[in-house]
Coordinates of C-alpha atoms in Angstrom, one line a residue:
X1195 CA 123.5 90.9 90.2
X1196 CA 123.9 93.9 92.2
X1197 CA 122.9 94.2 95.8
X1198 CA 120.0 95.8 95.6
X1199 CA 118.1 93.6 93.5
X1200 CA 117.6 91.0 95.2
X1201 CA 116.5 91.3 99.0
X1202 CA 115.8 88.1 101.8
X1203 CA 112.6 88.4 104.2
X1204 CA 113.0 87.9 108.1
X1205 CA 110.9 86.3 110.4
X1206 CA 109.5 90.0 111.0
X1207 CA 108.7 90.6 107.5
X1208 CA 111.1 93.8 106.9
X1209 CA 113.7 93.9 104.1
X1210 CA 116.8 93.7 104.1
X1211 CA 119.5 93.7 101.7
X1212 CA 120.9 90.2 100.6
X1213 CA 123.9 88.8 98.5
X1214 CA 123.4 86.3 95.7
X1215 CA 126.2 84.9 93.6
X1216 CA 125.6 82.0 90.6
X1217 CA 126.2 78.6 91.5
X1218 CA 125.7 76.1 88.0
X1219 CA 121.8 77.0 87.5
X1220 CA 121.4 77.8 90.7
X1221 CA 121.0 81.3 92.1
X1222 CA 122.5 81.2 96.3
X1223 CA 121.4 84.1 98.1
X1224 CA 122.4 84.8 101.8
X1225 CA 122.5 87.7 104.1
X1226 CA 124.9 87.5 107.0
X1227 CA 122.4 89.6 108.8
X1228 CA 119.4 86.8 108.5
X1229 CA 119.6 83.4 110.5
X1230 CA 116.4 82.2 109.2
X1231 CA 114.4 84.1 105.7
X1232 CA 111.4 83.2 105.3
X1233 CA 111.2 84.9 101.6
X1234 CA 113.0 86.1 98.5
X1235 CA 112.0 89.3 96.3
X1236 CA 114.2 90.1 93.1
X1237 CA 113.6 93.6 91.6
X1238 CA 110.5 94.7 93.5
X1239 CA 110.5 98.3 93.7
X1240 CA 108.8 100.9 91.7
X1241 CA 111.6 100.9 89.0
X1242 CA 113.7 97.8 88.9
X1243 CA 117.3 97.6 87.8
X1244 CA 117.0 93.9 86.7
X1245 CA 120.1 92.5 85.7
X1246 CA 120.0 88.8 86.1
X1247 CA 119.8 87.1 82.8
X1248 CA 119.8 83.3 81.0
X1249 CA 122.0 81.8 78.6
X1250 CA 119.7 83.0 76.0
X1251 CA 120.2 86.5 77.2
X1252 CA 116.6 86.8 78.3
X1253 CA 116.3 88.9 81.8
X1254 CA 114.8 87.6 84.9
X1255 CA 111.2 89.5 85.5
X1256 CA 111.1 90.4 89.4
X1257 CA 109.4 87.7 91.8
X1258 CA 108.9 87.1 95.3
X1259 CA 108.2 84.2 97.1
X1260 CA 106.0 85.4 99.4
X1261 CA 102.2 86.3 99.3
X1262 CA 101.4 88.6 101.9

């Protein structure tokens, strides 16, 4: 995954830019630059560049975590 797919959701509800590395089947993502997120979005923009996939080869549709 490349940086800009996947972005973590302060307390003040602006984005910011967020790591993410694979972990088993588990995605950990992290910004050094967040103490607390409160939400996740992967590829939500206009025109995604969604590169995280499954063993099958199937790619990840973009989601958020939040509903506001």
């Amino acid at each position: 995954m490349s940086r800009n797919d996947i972005k973590k959701i302060p307390e003040l509800k602006t984005e910011l830019q967020a790591q993410a590395k694979i972990e088993g089947n588990t995605v950990l993502v992290w910004s050094d630059n967040i103490k607390e997120p409160i939400a996740i979005r992967y590829g939500w923009t206009g025109n995604p560049v969604c590169n995280l996939y499954n063993e099958a080869g199937l790619p990840t549709s973009p989601f958020r975590t939040d509903q506001w």
